[in-house]
Each structure stands twice: as structure tokens, then as C-alpha cells.
mmCIF file of C-alpha atoms in Angstrom:
data_model
loop_
_atom_site.group_PDB
_atom_site.id
_atom_site.type_symbol
_atom_site.label_atom_id
_atom_site.label_comp_id
_atom_site.label_asym_id
_atom_site.label_seq_id
_atom_site.Cartn_x
_atom_site.Cartn_y
_atom_site.Cartn_z
ATOM 1 C CA MET A 1 95.531 90.297 96.341
ATOM 2 C CA ASN A 2 91.997 89.948 95.050
ATOM 3 C CA ASP A 3 90.987 86.725 96.771
ATOM 4 C CA ILE A 4 89.089 87.124 100.038
ATOM 5 C CA LEU A 5 88.718 84.124 102.340
ATOM 6 C CA SER A 6 85.567 84.073 104.483
ATOM 7 C CA PRO A 7 85.542 81.132 106.915
ATOM 8 C CA ALA A 8 82.262 80.523 108.718
ATOM 9 C CA THR A 9 83.520 78.198 111.476
ATOM 10 C CA ASP A 10 86.599 77.689 113.635
ATOM 11 C CA TRP A 11 87.532 74.436 111.950
ATOM 12 C CA GLU A 12 87.186 75.988 108.488
ATOM 13 C CA LEU A 13 89.463 78.841 109.545
ATOM 14 C CA GLY A 14 91.938 76.360 111.002
ATOM 15 C CA SER A 15 91.984 74.371 107.775
ATOM 16 C CA MET A 16 92.574 77.522 105.711
ATOM 17 C CA LEU A 17 95.421 78.747 107.886
ATOM 18 C CA ALA A 18 97.039 75.300 108.049
ATOM 19 C CA SER A 19 97.110 75.159 104.245
ATOM 20 C CA LEU A 20 98.452 78.711 103.975
ATOM 21 C CA SER A 21 101.125 77.969 106.572
ATOM 22 C CA GLU A 22 102.213 74.836 104.737
ATOM 23 C CA GLU A 23 102.524 76.863 101.545
ATOM 24 C CA LYS A 24 104.095 79.803 103.462
ATOM 25 C CA THR A 25 101.469 82.078 101.936
ATOM 26 C CA SER A 26 100.730 85.284 103.854
ATOM 27 C CA VAL A 27 97.265 86.606 104.690
ATOM 28 C CA GLU A 28 95.819 89.943 105.834
ATOM 29 C CA ILE A 29 93.356 89.505 108.718
ATOM 30 C CA LEU A 30 90.207 91.641 108.697
ATOM 31 C CA GLY A 31 86.950 91.966 110.576
ATOM 32 C CA ALA A 32 84.688 94.485 108.854
ATOM 33 C CA GLY A 33 87.712 96.370 107.532
ATOM 34 C CA SER A 34 87.057 99.566 109.541
ATOM 35 C CA LYS A 35 90.698 99.620 110.697
ATOM 36 C CA ARG A 36 92.277 98.381 107.489
ATOM 37 C CA LEU A 37 93.865 101.767 106.796
ATOM 38 C CA MET A 38 95.549 101.791 110.201
ATOM 39 C CA GLY A 39 98.984 100.370 110.852
ATOM 40 C CA ARG A 40 101.619 99.484 108.307
ATOM 41 C CA PRO A 41 100.261 98.067 105.026
ATOM 42 C CA PRO A 42 100.642 94.274 105.428
ATOM 43 C CA LYS A 43 102.560 92.421 102.722
ATOM 44 C CA ALA A 44 99.996 89.678 102.153
ATOM 45 C CA ASP A 45 98.919 87.409 99.312
ATOM 46 C CA TYR A 46 95.312 86.956 100.480
ATOM 47 C CA ARG A 47 92.754 88.685 102.648
ATOM 48 C CA LEU A 48 90.782 86.798 105.286
ATOM 49 C CA THR A 49 87.714 88.231 106.971
ATOM 50 C CA THR A 50 85.947 86.996 110.092
ATOM 51 C CA SER A 51 82.813 89.000 109.208
ATOM 52 C CA VAL A 52 80.789 85.826 108.522
ATOM 53 C CA MET A 53 81.559 84.460 112.001
ATOM 54 C CA ARG A 54 78.702 86.229 113.790
ATOM 55 C CA GLY A 55 76.463 85.528 116.733
ATOM 56 C CA ILE A 56 76.199 85.669 120.528
ATOM 57 C CA PRO A 57 76.382 82.086 121.825
ATOM 58 C CA LEU A 58 76.354 83.094 125.506
ATOM 59 C CA TYR A 59 74.792 85.959 127.405
ATOM 60 C CA GLU A 60 74.201 85.585 131.112
ATOM 61 C CA ALA A 61 72.935 88.999 132.133
ATOM 62 C CA THR A 62 72.731 88.144 135.829
ATOM 63 C CA GLU A 63 76.383 87.075 135.774
ATOM 64 C CA LEU A 64 77.436 90.092 133.667
ATOM 65 C CA VAL A 65 79.104 87.852 131.084
ATOM 66 C CA MET A 66 78.744 87.658 127.307
ATOM 67 C CA SER A 67 80.453 85.632 124.560
ATOM 68 C CA ALA A 68 80.348 86.864 120.971
ATOM 69 C CA ARG A 69 81.850 85.481 117.790
ATOM 70 C CA ALA A 70 84.613 87.615 116.337
ATOM 71 C CA GLY A 71 82.700 88.969 113.324
ATOM 72 C CA THR A 72 79.743 90.198 115.382
ATOM 73 C CA PRO A 73 79.355 93.976 114.948
ATOM 74 C CA VAL A 74 79.867 95.944 118.152
ATOM 75 C CA SER A 75 76.574 97.691 117.385
ATOM 76 C CA GLN A 76 74.767 94.341 117.603
ATOM 77 C CA VAL A 77 76.486 93.519 120.892
ATOM 78 C CA GLU A 78 75.460 96.860 122.336
ATOM 79 C CA ILE A 79 71.857 96.493 121.204
ATOM 80 C CA GLU A 80 71.652 93.151 123.019
ATOM 81 C CA LEU A 81 73.227 94.648 126.125
ATOM 82 C CA ALA A 82 71.055 97.776 126.090
ATOM 83 C CA ALA A 83 67.917 95.622 126.075
ATOM 84 C CA ARG A 84 69.010 94.367 129.513
ATOM 85 C CA GLY A 85 70.281 97.722 130.772
ATOM 86 C CA GLN A 86 73.942 96.792 130.351
ATOM 87 C CA MET A 87 76.948 98.046 128.387
ATOM 88 C CA LEU A 88 80.570 97.599 127.371
ATOM 89 C CA ALA A 89 82.033 99.668 130.191
ATOM 90 C CA PHE A 90 85.269 100.465 128.343
ATOM 91 C CA GLU A 91 83.175 102.110 125.554
ATOM 92 C CA PRO A 92 85.438 101.174 122.613
ATOM 93 C CA THR A 93 86.323 103.968 120.222
ATOM 94 C CA ASP A 94 84.789 103.705 116.759
ATOM 95 C CA LEU A 95 87.414 104.812 114.255
ATOM 96 C CA GLY A 96 85.469 103.952 111.100
ATOM 97 C CA PRO A 97 84.174 107.528 110.559
ATOM 98 C CA MET A 98 87.737 108.821 110.709
ATOM 99 C CA PHE A 99 88.348 106.884 107.495
ATOM 100 C CA GLY A 100 85.108 107.914 105.825
ATOM 101 C CA GLN A 101 83.211 104.759 106.779
ATOM 102 C CA ALA A 102 79.894 104.369 108.540
ATOM 103 C CA ALA A 103 79.815 104.312 112.319
ATOM 104 C CA GLY A 104 79.011 101.056 114.072
ATOM 105 C CA ILE A 105 80.470 98.538 111.604
ATOM 106 C CA GLN A 106 83.527 97.481 113.616
ATOM 107 C CA THR A 107 83.520 93.936 114.980
ATOM 108 C CA ILE A 108 83.985 92.766 118.547
ATOM 109 C CA GLY A 109 86.978 90.644 117.528
ATOM 110 C CA ALA A 110 88.745 93.692 116.101
ATOM 111 C CA VAL A 111 88.027 95.714 119.245
ATOM 112 C CA PHE A 112 89.943 93.211 121.361
ATOM 113 C CA ALA A 113 92.607 92.515 118.728
ATOM 114 C CA THR A 114 93.455 96.240 118.718
ATOM 115 C CA ASN A 115 92.576 96.924 122.384
ATOM 116 C CA GLN A 116 90.330 99.908 121.590
ATOM 117 C CA SER A 117 89.277 101.739 124.753
ATOM 118 C CA GLY A 118 87.345 104.979 125.107
ATOM 119 C CA SER A 119 86.971 107.749 127.666
ATOM 120 C CA ARG A 120 85.788 105.509 130.502
ATOM 121 C CA ARG A 121 89.145 103.729 130.536
ATOM 122 C CA ILE A 122 90.274 106.008 133.379
ATOM 123 C CA SER A 123 87.685 104.459 135.683
ATOM 124 C CA ALA A 124 86.686 101.108 134.148
ATOM 125 C CA GLY A 125 89.976 99.971 132.611
ATOM 126 C CA ALA A 126 90.982 99.055 129.074
ATOM 127 C CA ALA A 127 89.359 96.539 126.739
ATOM 128 C CA ARG A 128 91.865 93.868 127.779
ATOM 129 C CA ASP A 129 90.822 94.314 131.421
ATOM 130 C CA HIS A 130 87.293 93.179 130.491
ATOM 131 C CA LEU A 131 88.342 90.181 128.414
ATOM 132 C CA LEU A 132 87.748 86.882 130.205
ATOM 133 C CA GLY A 133 88.702 84.415 127.494
ATOM 134 C CA VAL A 134 89.068 83.764 123.789
ATOM 135 C CA LYS A 135 88.907 81.072 121.195
ATOM 136 C CA ALA A 136 91.483 81.589 118.470
ATOM 137 C CA VAL A 137 93.495 79.978 115.682
ATOM 138 C CA ASN A 138 97.254 80.484 115.439
ATOM 139 C CA GLY A 139 99.403 80.794 112.333
ATOM 140 C CA ARG A 140 99.792 77.022 112.056
ATOM 141 C CA GLY A 141 96.049 76.531 111.890
ATOM 142 C CA GLU A 142 95.818 75.197 115.458
ATOM 143 C CA LEU A 143 92.662 76.000 117.432
ATOM 144 C CA PHE A 144 93.127 76.944 121.086
ATOM 145 C CA LYS A 145 91.259 78.429 124.032
ATOM 146 C CA SER A 146 92.477 80.719 126.774
ATOM 147 C CA GLY A 147 90.613 81.878 129.866
ATOM 148 C CA GLY A 148 86.948 81.266 130.485
ATOM 149 C CA ARG A 149 83.904 82.934 132.019
ATOM 150 C CA VAL A 150 85.307 84.256 135.295
ATOM 151 C CA MET A 151 88.253 86.490 136.166
ATOM 152 C CA LYS A 152 90.211 84.015 138.338
ATOM 153 C CA ASN A 153 90.710 81.278 135.800
ATOM 154 C CA VAL A 154 94.263 81.868 134.572
ATOM 155 C CA THR A 155 97.322 79.867 135.529
ATOM 156 C CA GLY A 156 100.590 80.575 133.775
ATOM 157 C CA TYR A 157 100.479 82.986 130.855
ATOM 158 C CA ASP A 158 97.305 84.975 130.225
ATOM 159 C CA VAL A 159 97.231 84.316 126.479
ATOM 160 C CA ALA A 160 93.798 85.897 126.001
ATOM 161 C CA ARG A 161 94.896 89.316 127.207
ATOM 162 C CA GLY A 162 98.228 88.846 125.458
ATOM 163 C CA LEU A 163 96.374 88.791 122.138
ATOM 164 C CA CYS A 164 94.811 92.188 122.935
ATOM 165 C CA GLY A 165 96.683 94.797 120.970
ATOM 166 C CA SER A 166 98.484 92.264 118.768
ATOM 167 C CA TRP A 167 96.566 93.409 115.660
ATOM 168 C CA GLY A 168 96.040 89.905 114.300
ATOM 169 C CA THR A 169 99.761 89.216 114.032
ATOM 170 C CA LEU A 170 99.779 86.289 116.490
ATOM 171 C CA ALA A 171 96.427 84.564 116.027
ATOM 172 C CA VAL A 172 92.919 85.092 114.670
ATOM 173 C CA ILE A 173 90.356 85.504 117.443
ATOM 174 C CA THR A 174 87.173 83.586 116.616
ATOM 175 C CA GLU A 175 85.208 84.189 119.828
ATOM 176 C CA ALA A 176 85.612 86.505 122.814
ATOM 177 C CA THR A 177 84.123 86.210 126.299
ATOM 178 C CA PHE A 178 83.993 89.427 128.260
ATOM 179 C CA LYS A 179 82.420 91.036 131.288
ATOM 180 C CA VAL A 180 79.749 93.725 130.994
ATOM 181 C CA LEU A 181 78.342 96.248 133.461
ATOM 182 C CA PRO A 182 74.988 97.957 134.143
ATOM 183 C CA VAL A 183 74.241 101.228 132.372
ATOM 184 C CA PRO A 184 74.327 104.177 134.821
ATOM 185 C CA GLU A 185 70.894 105.537 135.672
ATOM 186 C CA ASP A 186 72.009 109.144 135.374
ATOM 187 C CA VAL A 187 74.883 111.045 133.769
ATOM 188 C CA VAL A 188 75.921 114.668 134.243
ATOM 189 C CA THR A 189 78.885 116.408 132.656
ATOM 190 C CA LEU A 190 80.470 119.451 134.280
ATOM 191 C CA VAL A 191 82.034 121.709 131.650
ATOM 192 C CA PHE A 192 84.625 124.372 132.492
ATOM 193 C CA ALA A 193 85.195 127.017 129.821
ATOM 194 C CA GLY A 194 88.290 128.920 128.777
ATOM 195 C CA LEU A 195 91.058 126.954 130.499
ATOM 196 C CA PRO A 196 94.427 126.771 128.707
ATOM 197 C CA ASP A 197 95.767 123.274 128.092
ATOM 198 C CA ASP A 198 98.121 123.122 131.080
ATOM 199 C CA LEU A 199 95.530 124.357 133.586
ATOM 200 C CA ALA A 200 92.885 122.069 132.078
ATOM 201 C CA VAL A 201 95.091 119.022 132.553
ATOM 202 C CA GLU A 202 95.962 120.165 136.065
ATOM 203 C CA MET A 203 92.266 120.497 136.859
ATOM 204 C CA MET A 204 91.403 117.087 135.354
ATOM 205 C CA CYS A 205 94.137 115.429 137.390
ATOM 206 C CA ALA A 206 92.846 117.159 140.511
ATOM 207 C CA ALA A 207 89.337 115.886 139.725
ATOM 208 C CA MET A 208 90.625 112.327 139.339
ATOM 209 C CA GLY A 209 92.226 112.626 142.773
ATOM 210 C CA THR A 210 88.916 113.375 144.479
ATOM 211 C CA PRO A 211 86.601 110.662 145.875
ATOM 212 C CA TYR A 212 83.792 111.713 143.491
ATOM 213 C CA GLU A 213 84.353 108.991 140.889
ATOM 214 C CA VAL A 214 84.871 110.922 137.679
ATOM 215 C CA SER A 215 84.369 108.497 134.755
ATOM 216 C CA GLY A 216 85.450 110.780 131.923
ATOM 217 C CA ALA A 217 87.821 113.736 131.727
ATOM 218 C CA ALA A 218 88.506 115.436 128.388
ATOM 219 C CA HIS A 219 89.789 118.812 127.214
ATOM 220 C CA LEU A 220 89.166 120.402 123.817
ATOM 221 C CA PRO A 221 91.030 123.602 122.844
ATOM 222 C CA ALA A 222 88.955 126.301 121.158
ATOM 223 C CA SER A 223 89.983 125.313 117.623
ATOM 224 C CA THR A 224 88.778 121.751 118.229
ATOM 225 C CA VAL A 225 85.539 122.852 119.923
ATOM 226 C CA LEU A 226 84.508 124.427 116.604
ATOM 227 C CA ARG A 227 84.321 120.930 115.116
ATOM 228 C CA LEU A 228 81.811 119.569 117.622
ATOM 229 C CA GLU A 229 78.471 118.450 116.205
ATOM 230 C CA HIS A 230 76.820 119.654 119.422
ATOM 231 C CA ASP A 231 75.670 123.140 118.298
ATOM 232 C CA SER A 232 75.501 124.860 121.664
ATOM 233 C CA LEU A 233 79.015 123.697 122.516
ATOM 234 C CA SER A 234 80.571 124.401 119.121
ATOM 235 C CA ARG A 235 79.338 127.999 119.368
ATOM 236 C CA ALA A 236 81.069 128.480 122.729
ATOM 237 C CA GLY A 237 84.117 129.970 121.025
ATOM 238 C CA GLN A 238 86.492 128.906 123.780
ATOM 239 C CA ALA A 239 88.208 125.824 125.148
ATOM 240 C CA LEU A 240 86.036 123.337 127.038
ATOM 241 C CA THR A 241 87.066 120.885 129.745
ATOM 242 C CA ALA A 242 84.528 118.162 130.544
ATOM 243 C CA LEU A 243 84.184 115.946 133.608
ATOM 244 C CA ARG A 244 81.628 113.112 133.574
ATOM 245 C CA ILE A 245 79.855 111.848 136.687
ATOM 246 C CA GLU A 246 77.467 108.901 136.502
ATOM 247 C CA ASN A 247 75.578 106.489 138.751
ATOM 248 C CA PHE A 248 72.293 106.758 140.640
ATOM 249 C CA PRO A 249 70.542 110.166 140.449
ATOM 250 C CA LYS A 250 71.007 111.011 144.147
ATOM 251 C CA SER A 251 74.660 110.037 144.012
ATOM 252 C CA VAL A 252 75.227 112.112 140.875
ATOM 253 C CA ALA A 253 73.515 115.152 142.406
ATOM 254 C CA TYR A 254 75.653 114.953 145.536
ATOM 255 C CA ARG A 255 78.950 114.317 143.746
ATOM 256 C CA LYS A 256 78.560 117.034 141.121
ATOM 257 C CA THR A 257 78.033 119.645 143.841
ATOM 258 C CA LYS A 258 81.006 118.441 145.844
ATOM 259 C CA LEU A 259 83.206 118.250 142.760
ATOM 260 C CA SER A 260 82.254 121.775 141.654
ATOM 261 C CA ASP A 261 83.150 123.064 145.115
ATOM 262 C CA ALA A 262 86.463 121.195 145.127
ATOM 263 C CA LEU A 263 87.415 122.692 141.754
ATOM 264 C CA SER A 264 86.054 126.212 142.328
ATOM 265 C CA ALA A 265 89.519 127.714 141.812
ATOM 266 C CA TYR A 266 89.218 126.791 138.121
ATOM 267 C CA GLY A 267 85.886 128.540 137.610
ATOM 268 C CA THR A 268 82.193 127.755 137.727
ATOM 269 C CA PRO A 269 81.136 124.942 135.374
ATOM 270 C CA PHE A 270 77.927 124.618 133.426
ATOM 271 C CA GLU A 271 76.166 121.279 133.166
ATOM 272 C CA LEU A 272 75.178 118.897 130.405
ATOM 273 C CA ASP A 273 72.193 116.737 131.316
ATOM 274 C CA LEU A 274 71.808 113.037 130.522
ATOM 275 C CA GLU A 275 70.887 113.429 126.849
ATOM 276 C CA ASN A 276 73.480 116.081 126.096
ATOM 277 C CA SER A 277 76.132 114.158 128.008
ATOM 278 C CA LEU A 278 75.474 111.021 125.975
ATOM 279 C CA ASN A 279 75.705 113.017 122.760
ATOM 280 C CA PHE A 280 78.946 114.734 123.769
ATOM 281 C CA TRP A 281 80.768 111.604 124.917
ATOM 282 C CA GLY A 282 79.385 109.752 121.912
ATOM 283 C CA GLU A 283 81.140 112.285 119.691
ATOM 284 C CA LEU A 284 84.414 111.675 121.495
ATOM 285 C CA ARG A 285 83.923 107.950 121.157
ATOM 286 C CA ARG A 286 83.669 108.378 117.363
ATOM 287 C CA VAL A 287 86.561 110.869 117.452
ATOM 288 C CA SER A 288 84.289 113.052 115.308
ATOM 289 C CA VAL A 289 86.416 116.135 115.963
ATOM 290 C CA MET A 290 89.052 114.422 113.805
ATOM 291 C CA PRO A 291 86.867 113.978 110.686
ATOM 292 C CA ALA A 292 87.683 112.076 107.507
ATOM 293 C CA GLY A 293 90.240 113.853 105.350
ATOM 294 C CA SER A 294 93.808 113.882 104.108
ATOM 295 C CA THR A 295 95.439 115.097 107.315
ATOM 296 C CA ASN A 296 97.434 112.774 109.568
ATOM 297 C CA ILE A 297 96.197 111.575 112.951
ATOM 298 C CA TRP A 298 98.423 110.505 115.844
ATOM 299 C CA ARG A 299 97.365 108.840 119.093
ATOM 300 C CA ILE A 300 99.795 109.550 121.933
ATOM 301 C CA SER A 301 99.645 108.083 125.432
ATOM 302 C CA THR A 302 101.700 109.704 128.156
ATOM 303 C CA ALA A 303 101.684 110.849 131.772
ATOM 304 C CA PRO A 304 98.849 113.408 131.933
ATOM 305 C CA MET A 305 100.937 116.330 133.181
ATOM 306 C CA GLN A 306 103.381 115.827 130.301
ATOM 307 C CA ALA A 307 100.688 116.032 127.628
ATOM 308 C CA PRO A 308 100.625 119.838 127.128
ATOM 309 C CA LYS A 309 104.430 119.823 126.904
ATOM 310 C CA ILE A 310 104.318 117.207 124.142
ATOM 311 C CA VAL A 311 101.686 119.160 122.210
ATOM 312 C CA TYR A 312 103.635 122.413 122.603
ATOM 313 C CA GLY A 313 106.827 120.694 121.436
ATOM 314 C CA ILE A 314 105.118 119.483 118.267
ATOM 315 C CA ALA A 315 103.152 122.700 117.644
ATOM 316 C CA ARG A 316 106.409 124.653 117.463
ATOM 317 C CA HIS A 317 107.085 122.937 114.125
ATOM 318 C CA MET A 318 103.651 122.625 112.507
ATOM 319 C CA ASP A 319 99.969 123.504 112.802
ATOM 320 C CA VAL A 320 98.095 120.962 114.891
ATOM 321 C CA ARG A 321 94.570 120.231 116.087
ATOM 322 C CA VAL A 322 94.337 118.319 119.323
ATOM 323 C CA TYR A 323 92.142 117.082 122.113
ATOM 324 C CA TYR A 324 93.026 115.422 125.382
ATOM 325 C CA ASP A 325 91.248 112.404 126.881
ATOM 326 C CA TRP A 326 91.917 110.228 129.935
ATOM 327 C CA SER A 327 92.542 113.424 131.990
ATOM 328 C CA GLY A 328 95.440 114.192 129.640
ATOM 329 C CA GLY A 329 96.878 110.687 129.430
ATOM 330 C CA LEU A 330 95.701 110.322 125.828
ATOM 331 C CA ILE A 331 96.316 112.879 123.088
ATOM 332 C CA TRP A 332 94.554 112.797 119.723
ATOM 333 C CA LEU A 333 96.706 114.931 117.440
ATOM 334 C CA GLU A 334 96.056 116.031 113.856
ATOM 335 C CA THR A 335 99.004 117.183 111.743
ATOM 336 C CA PRO A 336 99.073 118.544 108.184
ATOM 337 C CA GLU A 337 99.499 116.236 105.219
ATOM 338 C CA SER A 338 103.239 115.700 104.635
ATOM 339 C CA ALA A 339 105.773 113.164 103.426
ATOM 340 C CA ASP A 340 106.421 111.763 106.922
ATOM 341 C CA ALA A 341 103.278 112.833 108.847
ATOM 342 C CA GLY A 342 105.503 114.903 111.130
ATOM 343 C CA ALA A 343 106.958 111.691 112.554
ATOM 344 C CA ALA A 344 110.371 113.161 113.436
ATOM 345 C CA ASP A 345 108.871 115.990 115.503
ATOM 346 C CA VAL A 346 106.287 113.749 117.151
ATOM 347 C CA ARG A 347 108.849 111.100 118.079
ATOM 348 C CA ARG A 348 111.236 113.757 119.401
ATOM 349 C CA ALA A 349 108.616 115.315 121.668
ATOM 350 C CA VAL A 350 107.540 111.917 122.985
ATOM 351 C CA ALA A 351 111.167 110.877 123.594
ATOM 352 C CA ILE A 352 111.786 114.033 125.629
ATOM 353 C CA HIS A 353 108.640 113.897 127.770
ATOM 354 C CA GLY A 354 107.837 110.182 127.760
ATOM 355 C CA GLY A 355 105.025 108.173 126.218
ATOM 356 C CA HIS A 356 104.038 106.166 123.158
ATOM 357 C CA ALA A 357 102.897 107.524 119.794
ATOM 358 C CA THR A 358 100.956 105.602 117.138
ATOM 359 C CA LEU A 359 100.243 106.942 113.666
ATOM 360 C CA ILE A 360 96.533 106.236 113.206
ATOM 361 C CA ARG A 361 95.868 107.835 109.814
ATOM 362 C CA ALA A 362 98.186 108.649 106.925
ATOM 363 C CA ASP A 363 98.629 107.838 103.240
ATOM 364 C CA ARG A 364 99.761 104.306 102.459
ATOM 365 C CA ALA A 365 103.155 105.525 101.240
ATOM 366 C CA VAL A 366 103.737 107.325 104.549
ATOM 367 C CA ARG A 367 102.675 104.328 106.639
ATOM 368 C CA ASP A 368 104.997 102.150 104.591
ATOM 369 C CA SER A 369 108.004 104.406 105.169
ATOM 370 C CA VAL A 370 107.821 105.499 108.835
ATOM 371 C CA GLU A 371 107.441 103.700 112.154
ATOM 372 C CA VAL A 372 103.690 103.578 112.678
ATOM 373 C CA PHE A 373 103.794 102.060 116.165
ATOM 374 C CA GLN A 374 106.118 103.147 118.946
ATOM 375 C CA PRO A 375 109.632 101.863 118.140
ATOM 376 C CA LEU A 376 110.620 98.885 120.276
ATOM 377 C CA SER A 377 113.554 98.688 122.619
ATOM 378 C CA PRO A 378 116.023 95.861 121.813
ATOM 379 C CA VAL A 379 114.609 93.707 124.622
ATOM 380 C CA ALA A 380 110.995 94.309 123.576
ATOM 381 C CA GLU A 381 111.850 93.586 119.948
ATOM 382 C CA ARG A 382 113.470 90.266 120.875
ATOM 383 C CA LEU A 383 110.417 89.250 122.920
ATOM 384 C CA THR A 384 108.098 90.345 120.108
ATOM 385 C CA ARG A 385 109.956 88.207 117.571
ATOM 386 C CA GLU A 386 109.948 85.213 119.928
ATOM 387 C CA LEU A 387 106.190 85.558 120.476
ATOM 388 C CA LYS A 388 105.627 85.833 116.732
ATOM 389 C CA ALA A 389 107.683 82.675 116.132
ATOM 390 C CA ALA A 390 105.767 80.784 118.837
ATOM 391 C CA PHE A 391 102.307 81.656 117.516
ATOM 392 C CA ASP A 392 103.020 82.062 113.805
ATOM 393 C CA SER A 393 106.230 80.228 112.928
ATOM 394 C CA HIS A 394 106.020 80.942 109.188
ATOM 395 C CA GLY A 395 104.973 84.566 109.634
ATOM 396 C CA ILE A 396 101.798 84.367 107.552
ATOM 397 C CA LEU A 397 99.476 86.489 109.742
ATOM 398 C CA ASN A 398 99.446 90.218 108.939
ATOM 399 C CA PRO A 399 103.180 90.317 108.140
ATOM 400 C CA GLY A 400 104.665 93.760 108.679
ATOM 401 C CA ARG A 401 101.392 95.171 110.033
ATOM 402 C CA MET A 402 102.919 96.462 113.261
ATOM 403 C CA TYR A 403 106.650 96.425 112.552
ATOM 404 C CA ALA A 404 108.665 95.854 109.388
ATOM 405 C CA ASP A 405 109.980 92.306 109.031
ATOM 406 C CA VAL A 406 107.847 91.018 111.947
#
């Protein structure tokens, strides 16, 4: 699998995929390759990258809408947005550093193909919630469009959002149109120290139930705090629970006081100012507390109050490092290097308490032998196979990337 296909235009991509489909030749779909070591290893004859398909053909700042070609680096998109005081509100996670790659190389097409969403998801929604439309090419080499430049433009099936999280197994996105939002004028983070996991999650859930518009809620146990790049925080020596408040300065000042009062039973927080807040949440966005290495990384989504129970259930069987995001609804879990990445214990804990677990990082042999994504129910598996057949009848796009034989 040495040949790499690099189409520069939609029609060139369509021609390539039509030929591959006719020959029933499989292909691995890549952007910049920052997520290539995630998911099951695809059984493909060729690699195809969209990295040449770059550029921002549409940016209407007053309408809060941008279109970018799939191979455009997210860093380039964010530079363009920052120049107009705007941002990707769902702040996509950058997983490249977790695999020993440079930060900022991931492409906008890959962000939507994998539905990567960061800490602000609890207030702004997921990546798919910001996607307005796509241009894409299916497994038969057919070009199609879905959606447009406004939210209320969908009749029937919302194909654009359906492609989010499909990991390139249904179609190759060539261009994405998405909404953007203004950058907050001020950001303050309230940090509570020393809370155990269950009380921290309880407190974060209480904060989310207040009217004070918390836009980020994360908890790091003491062992994970030691890995922070932020020196003053890493030296704290105890667990930290962070709540982010952002908007206009007067609004932030009012809401932080009210929120501190509402949560006084959990202690008195200290504050991170704008600069320190950006640095802290930037670290979480890069998942820097789960650095490159040979350990295994799981990403578990669940009901927030169940999260400490899941972690405790797994920690009974192995040493783990963990941090909680989305007020406990998202668990990043590191397990020791092993033959199955601790899959049996992780799946058991999730089955008992509810949720979905995805193996983000592990050796190729492990990813090839265990279920990387959450196992499908019989009904979901049937629908998945029918969708695959409809978009990619010969199964040439990223075969086996998400599930074996799909």
C-alpha cells in the first residue's frame, strides 16, 4: 500500500473513486493523517489524501458562515476567523499530539468526518450541530451536495450531518460549510481544589443547572494534574475542578460571583484570568495530559453522574489515569499497555452503568483484534450495513475502519 492518491478537485476525486469502485479496489481515506492511528486498521489497497484540496471559498463574517475545502488545516481556518474576532465554537479537539505529531495539522474535513468536539460542547453543541452543508463524493465516484448556508434548508434526510462521525466510510467530504461565532471578550475559570471525583461531578452538574451559562466543566484528579503544562496548576498537588465562564466583562464579573456563591458548599474557588484560562482549556483541547506514549487511551461518553462509577469499576482491575470533561459526560481514560487494552473491563463497566466507549490509542495488533468503537446492537448494525451499501456499494471506502466486515 505504497501508492498515495492526491486529488486536487472534486471531479478528479470522483474519477479516481469511480475507477476504484469499478475495479473493486479499496482505499484508505486521509486528511493530514493526524487520526490515522485511530480506529481499526483499514484493509485498503491504496491511500487517498484530501490534503491538496485546500482553501476557503466562502467567508461571510457578518452572516457567521464559512465554507472550507476538506484539506484546509483547522489552524488556517482559525487564523482567518480570529482576524475577524470569530471562532469555531465547538473547539474541536486536536489529537495529533497524542500520537506524537505536531499540533494544528488536522484538517477541517477530518474534524467533521470524525465529529471532534471539545469542552464547549456542553454549551455550544457538537461539531455536527455547526455543520450547515457539505460537498462530497460517494463510493461510486458520484459527486453530491447536502445542506447549504443556513440552518433551515433540509428536507428529508440530513445527509450532511449523517456523514459526521462516519470516519470516511460512507463518502469523502470535499468541502464543508459551517456556522461560526464571535470570540468572547472575557474568560474566567473558577477552579475548586481537592474534590474527589464523585463530588466534583456533582458540583459540575449543579453548576450546569444554574442560569450562569457555564461553557466548560472539567475535573482532573491529582495524578492527572501533575501532567499539566501550566506550572502553577501542576504544582497544586491536589485534584482540580474547573468551570469556565465567558462573555462580556461585566457579565462575566457578575456571573462568576453568583456562581461562586451558589457552589459555596463545595469550597472557595480561585480564579484563572483570560490568559491563563485560554492556556488551560487549550491544554484540554490538545488532550496534553494524555501525552504520546505506549499506553492505551479510551474515550467514554456517559451520563455525568455515572462517570465516577465507570472509572471506579475499571480502576479495580488496573492502574488508570483519567480526566472528566463535559461536566462528567466525557471520560478520557489511560490504561496500561496490554494485549487487549483492558477492553473487557472497560466494556463491562460501560455495560453496567451505560455509555459508549471508543479505543482512541493502542497498538495496531490490539486495534485489529478488539472492538474499537462501541459494539452495535442488531438493529443498529443492520442500519449501518444498509447505509454503507447505499453510499458505497462495493465497500471501497475505509473498509473495516469502524467495524470488521463493514
